[in-house]
Every structure is written in structure tokens, then in C-alpha cells.
XYZ file of C-alpha atoms in Angstrom:
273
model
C -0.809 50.084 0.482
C -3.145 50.263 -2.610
C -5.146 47.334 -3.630
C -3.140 47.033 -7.021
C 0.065 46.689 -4.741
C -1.635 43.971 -2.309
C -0.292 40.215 -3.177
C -2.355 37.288 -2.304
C -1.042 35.392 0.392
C -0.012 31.873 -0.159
C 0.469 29.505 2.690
C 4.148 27.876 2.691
C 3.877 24.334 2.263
C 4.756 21.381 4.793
C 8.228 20.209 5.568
C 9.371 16.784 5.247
C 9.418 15.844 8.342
C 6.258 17.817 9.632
C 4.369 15.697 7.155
C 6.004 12.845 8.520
C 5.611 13.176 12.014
C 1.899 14.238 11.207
C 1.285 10.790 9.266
C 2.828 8.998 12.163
C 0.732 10.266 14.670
C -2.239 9.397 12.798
C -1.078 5.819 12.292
C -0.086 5.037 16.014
C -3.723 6.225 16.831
C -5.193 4.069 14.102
C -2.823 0.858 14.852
C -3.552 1.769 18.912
C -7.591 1.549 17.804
C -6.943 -1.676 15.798
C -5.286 -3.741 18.180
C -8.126 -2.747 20.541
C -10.999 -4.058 17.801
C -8.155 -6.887 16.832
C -8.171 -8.462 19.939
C -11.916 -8.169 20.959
C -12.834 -9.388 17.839
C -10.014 -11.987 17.008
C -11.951 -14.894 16.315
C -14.260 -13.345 13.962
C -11.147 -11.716 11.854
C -9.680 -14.719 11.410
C -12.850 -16.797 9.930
C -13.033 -14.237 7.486
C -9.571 -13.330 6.220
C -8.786 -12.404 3.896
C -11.897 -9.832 4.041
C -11.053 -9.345 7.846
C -7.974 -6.663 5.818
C -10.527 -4.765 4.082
C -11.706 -3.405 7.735
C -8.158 -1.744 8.499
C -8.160 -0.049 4.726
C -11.429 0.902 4.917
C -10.884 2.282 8.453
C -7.951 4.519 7.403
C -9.264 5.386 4.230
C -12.346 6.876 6.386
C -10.064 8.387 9.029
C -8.104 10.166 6.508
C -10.359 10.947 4.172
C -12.676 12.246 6.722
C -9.974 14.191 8.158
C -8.224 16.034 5.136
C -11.283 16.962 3.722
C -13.628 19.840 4.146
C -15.623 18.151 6.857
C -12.584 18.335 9.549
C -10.756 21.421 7.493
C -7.875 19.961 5.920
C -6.252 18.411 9.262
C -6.102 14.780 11.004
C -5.368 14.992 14.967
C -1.572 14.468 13.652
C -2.071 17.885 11.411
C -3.130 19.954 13.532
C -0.606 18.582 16.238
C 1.810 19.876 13.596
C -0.122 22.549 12.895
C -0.489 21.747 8.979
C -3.484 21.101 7.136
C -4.142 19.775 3.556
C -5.555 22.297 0.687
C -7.040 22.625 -3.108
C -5.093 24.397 -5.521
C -7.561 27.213 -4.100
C -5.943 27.208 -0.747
C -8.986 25.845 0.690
C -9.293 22.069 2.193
C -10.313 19.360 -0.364
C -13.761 17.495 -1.280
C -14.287 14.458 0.519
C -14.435 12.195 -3.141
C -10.796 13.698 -4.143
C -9.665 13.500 -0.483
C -10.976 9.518 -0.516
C -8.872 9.038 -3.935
C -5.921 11.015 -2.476
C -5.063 8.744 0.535
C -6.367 5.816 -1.719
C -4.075 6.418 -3.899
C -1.529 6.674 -0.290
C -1.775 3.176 0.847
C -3.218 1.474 -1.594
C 0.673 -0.474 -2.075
C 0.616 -1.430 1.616
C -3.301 -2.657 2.017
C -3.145 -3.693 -2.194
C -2.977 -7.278 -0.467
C -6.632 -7.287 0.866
C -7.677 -7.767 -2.762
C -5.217 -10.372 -3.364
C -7.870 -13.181 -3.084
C -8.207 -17.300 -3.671
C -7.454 -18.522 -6.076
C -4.586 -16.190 -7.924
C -1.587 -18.070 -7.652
C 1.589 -16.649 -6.423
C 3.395 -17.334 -9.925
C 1.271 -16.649 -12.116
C 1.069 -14.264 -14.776
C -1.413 -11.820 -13.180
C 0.211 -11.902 -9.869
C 3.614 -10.625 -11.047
C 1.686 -7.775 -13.298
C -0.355 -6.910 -9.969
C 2.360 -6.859 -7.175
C 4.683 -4.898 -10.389
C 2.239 -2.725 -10.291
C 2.156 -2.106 -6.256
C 5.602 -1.650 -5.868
C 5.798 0.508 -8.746
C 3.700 2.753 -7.295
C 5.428 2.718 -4.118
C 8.269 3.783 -5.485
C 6.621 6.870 -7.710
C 4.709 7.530 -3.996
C 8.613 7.695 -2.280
C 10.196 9.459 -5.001
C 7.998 11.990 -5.343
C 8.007 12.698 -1.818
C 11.708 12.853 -1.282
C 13.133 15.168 -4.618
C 9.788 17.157 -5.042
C 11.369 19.231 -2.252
C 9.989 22.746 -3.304
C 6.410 21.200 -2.173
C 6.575 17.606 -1.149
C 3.767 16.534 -3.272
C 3.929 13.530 -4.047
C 1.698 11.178 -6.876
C -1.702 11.208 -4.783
C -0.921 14.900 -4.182
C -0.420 15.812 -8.161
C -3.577 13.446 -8.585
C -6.047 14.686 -6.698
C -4.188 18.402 -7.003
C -3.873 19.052 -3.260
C -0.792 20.378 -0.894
C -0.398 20.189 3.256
C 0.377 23.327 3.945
C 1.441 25.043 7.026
C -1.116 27.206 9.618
C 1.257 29.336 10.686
C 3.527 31.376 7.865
C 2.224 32.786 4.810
C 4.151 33.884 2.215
C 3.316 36.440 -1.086
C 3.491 33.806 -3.450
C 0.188 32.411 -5.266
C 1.784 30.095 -7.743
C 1.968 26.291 -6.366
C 5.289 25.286 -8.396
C 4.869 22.241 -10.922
C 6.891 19.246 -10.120
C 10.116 19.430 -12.681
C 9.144 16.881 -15.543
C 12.847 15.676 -15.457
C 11.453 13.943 -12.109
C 8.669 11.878 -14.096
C 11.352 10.570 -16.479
C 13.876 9.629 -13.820
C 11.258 7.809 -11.733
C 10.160 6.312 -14.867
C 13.322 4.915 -15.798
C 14.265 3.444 -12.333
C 10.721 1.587 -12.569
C 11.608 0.104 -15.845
C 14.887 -1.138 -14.515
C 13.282 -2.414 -11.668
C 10.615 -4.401 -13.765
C 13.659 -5.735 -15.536
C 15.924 -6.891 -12.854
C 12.691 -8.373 -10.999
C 12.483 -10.280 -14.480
C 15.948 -11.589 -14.690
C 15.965 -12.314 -11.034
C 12.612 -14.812 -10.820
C 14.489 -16.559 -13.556
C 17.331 -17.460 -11.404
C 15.198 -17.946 -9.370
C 14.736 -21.484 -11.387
C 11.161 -23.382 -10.331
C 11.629 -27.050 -8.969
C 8.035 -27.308 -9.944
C 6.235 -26.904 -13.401
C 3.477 -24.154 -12.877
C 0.375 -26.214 -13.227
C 1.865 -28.745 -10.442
C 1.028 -25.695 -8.425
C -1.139 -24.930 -9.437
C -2.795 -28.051 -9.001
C -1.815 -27.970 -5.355
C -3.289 -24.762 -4.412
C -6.417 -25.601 -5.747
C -6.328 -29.280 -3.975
C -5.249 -26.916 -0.340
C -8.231 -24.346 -1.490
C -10.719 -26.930 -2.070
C -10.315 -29.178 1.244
C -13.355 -28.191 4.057
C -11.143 -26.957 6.763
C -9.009 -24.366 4.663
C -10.378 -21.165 3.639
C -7.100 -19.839 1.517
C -3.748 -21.322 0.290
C -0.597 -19.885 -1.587
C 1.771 -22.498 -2.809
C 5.222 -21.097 -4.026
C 8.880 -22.531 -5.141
C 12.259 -21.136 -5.538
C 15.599 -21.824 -5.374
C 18.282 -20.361 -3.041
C 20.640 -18.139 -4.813
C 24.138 -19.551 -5.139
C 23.282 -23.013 -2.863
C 21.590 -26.417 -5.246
C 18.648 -26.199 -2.820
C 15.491 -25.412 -3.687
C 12.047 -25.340 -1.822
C 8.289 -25.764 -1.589
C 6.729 -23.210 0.541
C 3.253 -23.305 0.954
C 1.009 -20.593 3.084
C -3.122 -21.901 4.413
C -5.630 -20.167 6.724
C -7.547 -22.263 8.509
C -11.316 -21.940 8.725
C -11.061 -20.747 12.593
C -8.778 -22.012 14.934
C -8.041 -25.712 14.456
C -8.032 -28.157 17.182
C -4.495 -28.497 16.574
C -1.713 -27.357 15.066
C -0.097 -29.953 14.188
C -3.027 -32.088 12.670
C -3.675 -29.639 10.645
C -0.016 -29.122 9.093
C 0.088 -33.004 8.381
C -3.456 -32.878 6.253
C -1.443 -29.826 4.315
C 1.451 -32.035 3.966
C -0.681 -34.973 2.573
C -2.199 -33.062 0.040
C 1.539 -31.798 -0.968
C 2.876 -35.026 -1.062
C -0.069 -36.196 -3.201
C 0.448 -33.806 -5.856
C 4.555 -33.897 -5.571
């Protein structure tokens, strides 16, 4: 065969559930590694939460993007199980800075609550715009994944303009197809309805106490020596006249007992109720 004739080969990309089983691997390894440090380290963890969270994201986003970047070629230990790895637009593995963003970009709605710190308040306005904004991109992340089917790439794919390919078959195709636009509009349309339904629903969700009441609260829980974070949040219960105070404290350390410490929350409560 002449050269002129000869077709660049280009590697056929992932399955679903290649790229699933490949991610799972990698996460029972990781979880397996973090109960380990968890538990040897336990006390320590828990005078520091929430910054004791920031150690699991940071140790996936270095095990990751470690792993499908040029330094390991493309492929985690559940890759090359699978025998898949993760490429450029060039076919070959990614940079370590885009690889970093990519799986960033991953998990950032499931470890997005490492930055939630004291003393945001569960209801207020910045907290609704910053969880929105989580589980918005959760959704884009799913959607993506599930009806780009030619290629599976999903958002932190597109972003940082990488594919998981597989090892083993090549096809004579060079052009990585672009996700069909009519997918951007969809998912963008199912967000806004979400953001809207949210909306409506909080509102039922009718407050038995003004906003600065709890705020007022939280800061009281934040503020006392023995308490090193507080949430304070109320609803109602849909359909049912009942309605709640729910209120969520870490303890500086372990505290000498439970139930001490739940009645100096409850008298700062009941101070401010």
C-alpha cells in the first residue's frame, strides 16, 4: 500500500462501562487507602474538620492526575486493568496541569463541600447559588457521560480536550467526533428547570424562623470555645403542620460526653428561640 493510501490510525474510544469499572477500581483502592490513614489518624481529622476533607480531594486529585497524565501514560491501576488509557486530541496522554483540571473538574460536586466553611449559613443567599452550582454541574458531568455515546466525553473531557481510549483496537478514523450541540441545549434546559423547581420547592418549604434568627444562632454555636463549626437549618415537612430546627456542630475533639455537650447546643438554641 502507498503512503498516499495509508490512513492514520485512531484508537476506538472507551465503553461505558469500561470507563466505569476503571473509575471504580481506582476509588475502592483510594477509599481502601483512606480508611487505613482515617483510622490511624482519627483524632487528628476530626480537630481539624472541616480541612481534615481537603486531604481526601487532594489525595485523588494527585492519584488521578498523576495517573492520566504523561507521567504514568494515560492509565490509573483501574485503566490499565481495563486496558484503556486517557489521550490529547493528539492521541498521546495529557499534561499533568490539564490532567489536574480534568479530574478537578470530575469531583469537584462530590468534595465541593470541603470549601463549604464557617460561617456561610445553610440559607443564605450564597449557599443556594454555590450548592446550584454543584449540582448543576453534576448533572452536565452525568449527562454528558450517558448520551455523548459516540465518545463518552463528558464536560471535564470537552474541557481539558481529552478521551480514554482503548489499548487494544484501532480503527482508520482520525477525526474525534464533536459532541452534537443539541446536547448542550437539552442539558441546559433541564438545569434551568431544575434551578426553578429547587426555587418553588424551598418556598414550600416555609421557614419557622426569620433568617437572621439563624443566623444569629449559628454564629452564637460558632463562637462558643468547645465548637469548631455549626450549621443551623429550618423547614417544614411537606403536607404535615410540623416544622423543625435542625442544627449540625463539630466539636473541638472528642468531648467528654455526648450528652453534655448536646445540652450546651440546646442552651444556646433555646436562648436565641
Amino acid at each position: 500500500m502507498s503512503e498516499e493510501n495509508k490512513q492514520p490510525l485512531q484508537p476506538v474510544f472507551a465503553g461505558f462501562w469500561q470507563r466505569i469499572l476503571a473509575f471504580s477500581v481506582d476509588m475502592m483502592l483510594l477509599v481502601a487507602l483512606g480508611a487505613v490513614v482515617g483510622l490511624s489518624f482519627s483524632d487528628f481529622f476530626a480537630r481539624v474538620w472541616p480541612w481534615s476533607q481537603l486531604v481526601g480531594l487532594f489525595s485523588i486529585l494527585l492519584y488521578f492526575g498523576l495517573g492520566n497524565s504523561r507521567v504514568f501514560k494515560g492509565q490509573t491501576l483501574g485503566k490499565r486493568l481495563l486496558k484503556i488509557r486517557g489521550v490529547g486530541c493528539d492521541g498521546q496522554p495529557i499534561r499533568l496541569p490539564l490532567s489536574l483540571l480534568r479530574i478537578f473538574i470530575l469531583v469537584l460536586p462530590s468534595y465541593g463541600g470541603a470549601f463549604y466553611l464557617p460561617p456561610m449559613n445553610e440559607m443564605g443567599i450564597l449557599f443556594k447559588i454555590y450548592t446550584g452550582s454543584l449540582v448543576a454541574l453534576l448533572f452536565v458531568l452525568i449527562y454528558f457521560f450517558i448520551f455523548n455515546k459516540k465518545t463518552r466525553r463528558s464536560l471535564h473531557d470537552i474541557i481539558a480536550k481529552s478521551s480514554v481510549v482503548s489499548t487494544k483496537v484501532s480503527l482508520p478514523d482520525q477525526t474525534i467526533p464533536k459532541p452534537w450541540r443539541g446536547n448542550f441545549i437539552i442539558a441546559s434546559v433541564l438545569i434551568f428547570v431544575w434551578l426553578v423547581g429547587a426555587y418553588f420547592f424551598t418556598r414550600v418549604m416555609t421557614q419557622s424562623f426569620d433568617l437572621d434568627r439563624l443566623t444569629l444562632i449559628q454564629s452564637e454555636l460558632v463562637a462558643y470555645q468547645d465548637i469548631h463549626y455549626a450549621n443551623v437549618f429550618s423547614g417544614k415537612i411537606l403536607n404535615q403542620d410540623i416544622k423543625y430546627l435542625r442544627v449540625q456542630a463539630r466539636w473541638k475533639g472528642t468531648p467528654e460526653s455526648n450528652s453534655i455537650a448536646a445540652n450546651e447546643i440546646a442552651k444556646i438554641v433555646r436562648k436565641n428561640i
